[in-house]
Amino acid sequence: MIGIDLQTAKRYLEAGNVVGIPTETVYGLAGNALNPDAVLTIFRVKNRPAFDPLIVHTDSLDKVRTLVTGLPPLAETLAQAFWPGPLTLLLPKQPNVPDLTTSGLPRVAVRIPNHALTLSLLRQLDFPLAAPSANPFGYISPTTARHVEQQLGDQVPYILDGGPCGVGLESTIIGFDAEGEPTVYRLGGLALEALEAVTGQAFRVQSHSASNPAAPGMLSSHYAPRKPTSLLSDAAGYVASPTAGALVFQTYLPDIPTEQQLRLSPTGDLNEAAKNLFSYLRQLDAMPVEHIYIQPVPNEGLGRAINDRLRRAAA
Ligand code: TXA
Ligand code: MG
């Protein structure tokens, strides 16, 4: 069921059940992060492999401190600058965080999401919420309550409706080495430019591999429509066809019917493109087309994370 009643969501969560929650990035499938049974339910509902750890959500830095053994100075700076917001930090976990939540890893992923309804829910709970994106493993992330209902509605008793997600891309994930130097493990809703502007330093981005991902969310095939999907590089052409569909940045491709094409941002705004990305991929997947072509966007700002998702949708 979809609704906006925090008390209902709270009751389910306190009973160890899972609830769909809105965030500014994508919708999450939330459960008590400190309760192994609730965490197991998340993995089962999502059909997610146990080696892929969950992000833990809270509403304050004080609560984050109860989950981790400490924050390196740069993590403090980033937390102060960007929380609540689309940033996840990998930090050494305290023993109260179950191994199931982190898939046995020594670090826990934590974030304070920037969504009024979910912040209010988190304030009323006396435990943090583990929440992966609320999609079946490997499919496109949900950016509306309806998306969650369409795919997981029969297994999730309640979905909190907070409207369409304002950012539309999952959080940017950052970890630190022993010297406190950062690595970006997943490009996301917080642009590298914003990180660099606040810290005055460059951020290394870990490129992912199919065989041995440093963070399992970096598997090269992910976010994938069910239809055959290919990425258009600048050089490569496409097969013009009345049965093709396309996801383009600003302007329609010739020779594909325009009603089978979606424009991420006619004005060329990368933030708008990010916001539309997952919902448009879903719409194309549902259209009567046999093949989906996707066009990369400019590789700057949120464009880097958009291109990352597009590459993996087509992998
Ligand atoms: O924006 C987001 O981050 C959304 C919303 C709901 O908060 N959540 C999300 O979760 O995208 P999910 O499960 O789809 O992706 C989480 C990824 C994992 O696949 C993994 O790569 C990384 O976060 N991760 C989580 N915990 C980790 C850990 N302890 N060590 C390394 N990587 C971790
Ligand atoms: Mg996900």
Coordinates of C-alpha atoms and ligand atoms in Angstrom, one line a residue:
M1 CA 0.0 0.0 0.0
I2 CA 1.1 3.6 -0.8
G3 CA 0.5 6.3 1.8
I4 CA 1.9 9.2 3.7
D5 CA 1.3 8.1 7.3
L6 CA 4.5 8.1 9.3
Q7 CA 2.9 6.2 12.2
T8 CA 2.0 3.3 9.9
A9 CA 5.6 3.2 8.5
K10 CA 7.0 3.4 12.0
R11 CA 4.8 0.5 13.3
Y12 CA 5.9 -1.8 10.5
L13 CA 9.6 -0.9 11.0
E14 CA 9.4 -1.4 14.7
A15 CA 7.9 -4.8 14.1
G16 CA 11.0 -5.8 12.0
N17 CA 9.2 -5.4 8.7
V18 CA 10.3 -3.5 5.6
V19 CA 8.9 -0.2 4.2
G20 CA 9.5 1.8 1.0
I21 CA 10.9 5.2 1.8
P22 CA 11.5 8.3 -0.3
T23 CA 14.9 10.0 -0.4
E24 CA 16.3 12.8 -2.6
T25 CA 18.3 10.3 -4.6
V26 CA 16.0 7.2 -5.2
Y27 CA 13.4 5.3 -3.2
G28 CA 14.9 2.9 -0.6
L29 CA 13.7 -0.5 0.8
A30 CA 14.1 0.2 4.5
G31 CA 14.4 -2.0 7.6
N32 CA 16.0 -1.8 11.0
A33 CA 19.7 -1.8 10.3
L34 CA 20.5 -3.2 13.7
N35 CA 18.1 -6.1 13.5
P36 CA 19.5 -9.1 11.5
D37 CA 16.0 -10.5 10.7
A38 CA 14.9 -7.2 9.2
V39 CA 18.1 -7.0 7.2
L40 CA 17.6 -10.6 5.9
T41 CA 14.1 -9.6 4.8
I42 CA 15.6 -6.7 2.8
F43 CA 18.0 -9.1 1.0
R44 CA 15.2 -11.6 0.3
V45 CA 12.6 -9.0 -1.0
K46 CA 15.2 -7.5 -3.3
N47 CA 16.6 -10.8 -4.4
R48 CA 20.0 -9.3 -3.5
P49 CA 23.1 -11.4 -3.1
A50 CA 24.4 -11.5 0.5
F51 CA 27.8 -10.1 -0.6
D52 CA 26.3 -6.7 -1.5
P53 CA 26.2 -4.6 1.6
L54 CA 23.5 -2.0 2.6
I55 CA 23.7 1.7 3.3
V56 CA 22.6 2.8 6.8
H57 CA 20.5 5.9 7.1
T58 CA 20.2 8.2 10.1
D59 CA 19.1 11.8 10.7
S60 CA 22.1 13.3 12.6
L61 CA 25.8 13.2 12.8
D62 CA 25.5 12.3 16.5
K63 CA 23.6 9.1 15.5
V64 CA 26.3 8.4 12.9
R65 CA 28.9 8.5 15.6
T66 CA 27.1 5.6 17.4
L67 CA 27.7 3.4 14.4
V68 CA 31.3 4.1 13.5
T69 CA 34.6 4.1 15.4
G70 CA 35.5 7.5 14.1
L71 CA 35.6 10.0 11.2
P72 CA 38.8 11.1 9.6
P73 CA 39.1 14.9 9.3
L74 CA 38.1 14.9 5.7
A75 CA 35.0 12.8 6.4
E76 CA 34.0 15.4 9.1
T77 CA 34.4 18.2 6.5
L78 CA 32.3 16.4 3.9
A79 CA 29.6 15.5 6.5
Q80 CA 29.3 19.1 7.6
A81 CA 29.2 20.4 4.1
F82 CA 26.9 17.9 2.4
W83 CA 24.7 16.2 5.0
P84 CA 21.8 15.8 4.7
G85 CA 22.4 15.1 1.0
P86 CA 23.4 12.6 -1.7
L87 CA 26.7 11.5 0.0
T88 CA 27.5 8.1 1.5
L89 CA 30.7 7.7 3.6
L90 CA 32.4 4.3 4.2
L91 CA 33.6 4.3 7.8
P92 CA 34.9 1.7 10.2
K93 CA 31.9 0.1 11.9
Q94 CA 31.2 -0.4 15.6
P95 CA 30.2 -3.9 16.8
N96 CA 26.5 -2.9 17.1
V97 CA 26.2 -2.9 13.3
P98 CA 25.4 -6.5 12.3
D99 CA 27.8 -8.2 9.9
L100 CA 24.8 -9.0 7.7
T101 CA 24.3 -5.3 7.1
T102 CA 27.9 -4.8 5.9
S103 CA 28.2 -8.2 4.2
G104 CA 31.0 -9.0 6.7
L105 CA 33.0 -6.0 5.7
P106 CA 34.8 -3.9 8.4
R107 CA 33.3 -0.6 7.2
V108 CA 29.7 0.5 7.2
A109 CA 28.2 2.8 4.6
V110 CA 26.3 5.7 6.3
R111 CA 24.3 8.6 5.0
I112 CA 21.8 11.3 6.1
P113 CA 19.3 11.6 3.3
N114 CA 17.8 15.0 2.4
H115 CA 14.1 14.3 2.4
A116 CA 11.8 15.9 4.9
L117 CA 9.4 13.0 5.3
T118 CA 12.2 10.4 5.8
L119 CA 14.1 12.7 8.1
S120 CA 11.0 13.0 10.2
L121 CA 10.6 9.2 10.3
L122 CA 14.3 8.7 11.2
R123 CA 13.9 11.2 14.1
Q124 CA 11.0 9.2 15.5
L125 CA 12.8 5.8 15.4
D126 CA 15.4 4.7 17.9
F127 CA 17.3 2.7 15.3
P128 CA 18.9 3.6 11.9
L129 CA 17.5 2.3 8.6
A130 CA 19.3 0.0 6.3
A131 CA 18.0 0.8 2.8
P132 CA 19.2 -0.3 -0.6
S133 CA 17.4 1.1 -3.7
A134 CA 13.9 -0.4 -3.8
N135 CA 14.3 -2.3 -7.0
P136 CA 14.8 -6.0 -7.8
F137 CA 18.6 -6.6 -7.9
G138 CA 20.1 -5.4 -11.2
Y139 CA 17.1 -3.5 -12.4
I140 CA 16.5 0.3 -12.8
S141 CA 16.3 2.2 -9.5
P142 CA 12.9 3.6 -8.5
T143 CA 12.3 7.4 -8.3
T144 CA 8.6 7.3 -7.4
A145 CA 6.4 5.4 -4.9
R146 CA 4.6 3.9 -7.9
H147 CA 7.8 2.4 -9.3
V148 CA 8.3 0.6 -6.0
E149 CA 4.8 -0.6 -5.9
Q150 CA 4.9 -1.9 -9.5
Q151 CA 7.9 -4.2 -8.7
L152 CA 7.9 -4.9 -5.0
G153 CA 4.3 -4.0 -4.0
D154 CA 3.2 -7.6 -3.2
Q155 CA 6.2 -8.0 -0.8
V156 CA 6.3 -4.6 0.9
P157 CA 3.4 -3.8 3.2
Y158 CA 3.8 0.0 3.1
I159 CA 5.4 2.5 0.8
L160 CA 5.8 6.1 2.0
D161 CA 5.0 8.5 -0.8
G162 CA 7.3 11.5 -0.8
G163 CA 6.8 12.5 -4.4
P164 CA 9.3 12.1 -7.3
C165 CA 13.0 12.1 -6.2
G166 CA 14.6 15.5 -6.6
V167 CA 18.1 14.3 -7.5
G168 CA 17.3 11.0 -9.2
L169 CA 20.7 9.4 -9.0
E170 CA 22.0 7.3 -6.1
S171 CA 24.4 8.9 -3.6
T172 CA 28.1 9.4 -4.3
I173 CA 30.0 6.9 -2.2
I174 CA 33.4 7.8 -0.7
G175 CA 35.8 5.8 1.4
F176 CA 39.2 6.7 3.0
D177 CA 42.5 4.9 3.2
A178 CA 44.7 4.6 6.3
E179 CA 46.0 8.2 5.7
G180 CA 42.5 9.6 5.4
E181 CA 42.8 10.1 1.7
P182 CA 39.5 9.7 -0.2
T183 CA 38.4 7.4 -3.0
V184 CA 35.1 7.8 -4.8
Y185 CA 33.6 4.2 -5.1
R186 CA 30.4 5.2 -6.9
L187 CA 29.7 8.4 -8.8
G188 CA 26.3 9.7 -7.9
G189 CA 24.1 12.6 -7.0
L190 CA 26.9 14.7 -5.5
A191 CA 29.1 16.0 -8.3
L192 CA 32.9 15.7 -8.1
E193 CA 33.1 19.5 -8.8
A194 CA 31.1 20.1 -5.6
L195 CA 33.4 17.9 -3.5
E196 CA 36.5 19.5 -5.0
A197 CA 35.1 23.1 -4.4
V198 CA 34.6 22.4 -0.7
T199 CA 37.8 20.6 0.0
G200 CA 40.2 22.1 -2.5
Q201 CA 41.5 18.7 -3.4
A202 CA 41.0 16.3 -6.3
F203 CA 39.1 13.0 -5.8
R204 CA 40.3 9.8 -7.2
V205 CA 37.5 7.7 -8.8
Q206 CA 37.8 3.9 -8.5
S207 CA 36.8 2.4 -11.9
H208 CA 34.8 -0.7 -11.6
S209 CA 35.4 -4.2 -13.0
A210 CA 32.9 -7.0 -13.7
S211 CA 35.0 -9.6 -11.9
N212 CA 36.3 -8.1 -8.7
P213 CA 34.3 -5.0 -7.7
A214 CA 35.7 -3.0 -4.8
A215 CA 32.2 -2.1 -3.9
P216 CA 29.6 -4.6 -5.2
G217 CA 27.3 -1.8 -6.4
M218 CA 30.0 -1.2 -9.0
L219 CA 29.2 -4.4 -10.9
S220 CA 29.5 -3.4 -14.5
S221 CA 26.0 -4.6 -15.5
H222 CA 23.4 -3.0 -13.4
Y223 CA 20.5 -0.5 -13.8
A224 CA 19.5 -2.5 -16.8
P225 CA 16.2 -2.4 -18.8
R226 CA 14.9 -5.8 -19.9
K227 CA 15.0 -4.8 -23.6
P228 CA 18.3 -5.0 -25.6
T229 CA 20.0 -1.7 -24.9
S230 CA 23.0 -0.1 -26.6
L231 CA 25.0 3.0 -26.0
L232 CA 25.6 5.3 -28.9
S233 CA 29.2 6.5 -28.9
D234 CA 29.9 9.6 -30.9
A235 CA 31.6 7.6 -33.6
A236 CA 29.2 4.7 -33.8
G237 CA 25.9 4.9 -35.7
Y238 CA 22.6 3.3 -34.9
V239 CA 20.2 1.2 -36.9
A240 CA 17.4 3.5 -37.9
S241 CA 14.3 1.5 -37.4
P242 CA 10.6 2.0 -36.8
T243 CA 10.8 -0.5 -33.9
A244 CA 13.7 1.3 -32.1
G245 CA 13.4 3.5 -29.1
A246 CA 15.9 6.1 -27.9
L247 CA 16.9 8.0 -24.7
V248 CA 18.6 11.2 -25.9
F249 CA 20.0 14.2 -24.1
Q250 CA 18.5 17.3 -25.9
T251 CA 17.5 16.5 -29.5
Y252 CA 15.7 13.7 -31.2
L253 CA 17.6 11.3 -33.4
P254 CA 16.6 11.2 -37.1
D255 CA 14.8 8.1 -38.4
I256 CA 13.4 6.9 -35.1
P257 CA 9.7 7.9 -34.5
T258 CA 9.8 10.8 -32.0
E259 CA 7.0 9.2 -30.0
Q260 CA 9.5 6.4 -29.3
Q261 CA 12.2 8.8 -28.0
L262 CA 12.5 10.6 -24.7
R263 CA 14.7 13.7 -24.2
L264 CA 16.4 13.8 -20.8
S265 CA 16.6 17.6 -20.9
P266 CA 15.6 19.7 -24.0
T267 CA 17.4 22.7 -22.5
G268 CA 20.6 20.7 -21.8
D269 CA 20.3 20.9 -18.0
L270 CA 22.2 17.9 -16.4
N271 CA 20.4 18.2 -13.1
E272 CA 17.1 17.8 -14.9
A273 CA 18.5 15.0 -17.0
A274 CA 19.5 13.2 -13.7
K275 CA 16.1 13.6 -12.3
N276 CA 14.4 12.1 -15.4
L277 CA 16.9 9.3 -16.1
F278 CA 15.5 6.3 -14.3
S279 CA 11.9 7.1 -14.9
Y280 CA 12.6 7.5 -18.7
L281 CA 14.5 4.3 -18.9
R282 CA 11.5 2.5 -17.3
Q283 CA 9.1 4.2 -19.8
L284 CA 11.2 3.1 -22.7
D285 CA 11.3 -0.4 -21.3
A286 CA 7.5 -0.4 -21.3
M287 CA 7.1 1.0 -24.8
P288 CA 6.4 -1.3 -27.8
V289 CA 10.0 -1.0 -29.1
E290 CA 12.4 -3.8 -29.7
H291 CA 15.7 -2.1 -29.0
I292 CA 16.7 0.9 -26.9
Y293 CA 19.4 3.3 -28.0
I294 CA 20.9 5.6 -25.4
Q295 CA 23.0 8.7 -26.0
P296 CA 25.7 9.8 -23.6
V297 CA 25.5 13.3 -22.0
P298 CA 28.3 15.8 -21.5
N299 CA 30.8 14.3 -19.0
E300 CA 30.7 17.1 -16.3
G301 CA 28.7 17.7 -13.2
L302 CA 26.1 15.1 -12.7
G303 CA 26.7 14.0 -16.3
R304 CA 29.6 11.8 -15.1
A305 CA 27.3 9.7 -12.9
I306 CA 24.5 9.7 -15.6
N307 CA 27.0 8.3 -18.2
D308 CA 28.1 5.7 -15.7
R309 CA 24.5 4.5 -15.3
L310 CA 23.9 4.6 -19.0
R311 CA 27.0 2.5 -19.7
R312 CA 25.9 0.0 -17.2
A313 CA 22.3 0.0 -18.4
A314 CA 23.8 -1.0 -21.8
A315 CA 26.4 -3.5 -20.5
Ligands
TXA1 O1 21.2 7.0 -2.8 C1 21.4 5.9 -2.3 O2 22.6 5.6 -1.9 C2 20.3 5.0 -2.2 C3 19.3 5.5 -1.2 C4 18.1 4.6 -0.9 O3 19.9 5.9 0.0 N1 20.7 3.7 -1.8 C5 21.4 2.9 -2.6 O4 21.7 1.6 -2.1 O5 21.8 3.2 -3.7 P1 22.2 0.4 -3.0 O6 22.1 -0.8 -2.1 O7 21.5 0.3 -4.2 O8 23.7 0.6 -3.2 C6 24.6 0.6 -2.1 C7 26.0 0.3 -2.5 C8 26.3 -1.2 -2.5 O9 26.0 -1.9 -3.6 C9 27.8 -1.2 -2.2 O10 28.5 -0.9 -3.5 C10 28.0 0.1 -1.4 O11 26.8 0.8 -1.5 N2 28.3 -0.3 0.0 C11 27.4 -0.4 1.0 N3 28.0 -0.7 2.1 C12 29.3 -0.9 1.8 C13 30.4 -1.3 2.6 N4 30.3 -1.6 3.9 N5 31.6 -1.4 2.0 C14 31.7 -1.1 0.7 N6 30.7 -0.7 -0.1 C15 29.5 -0.6 0.5
MG2 MG 20.8 -0.1 -6.1

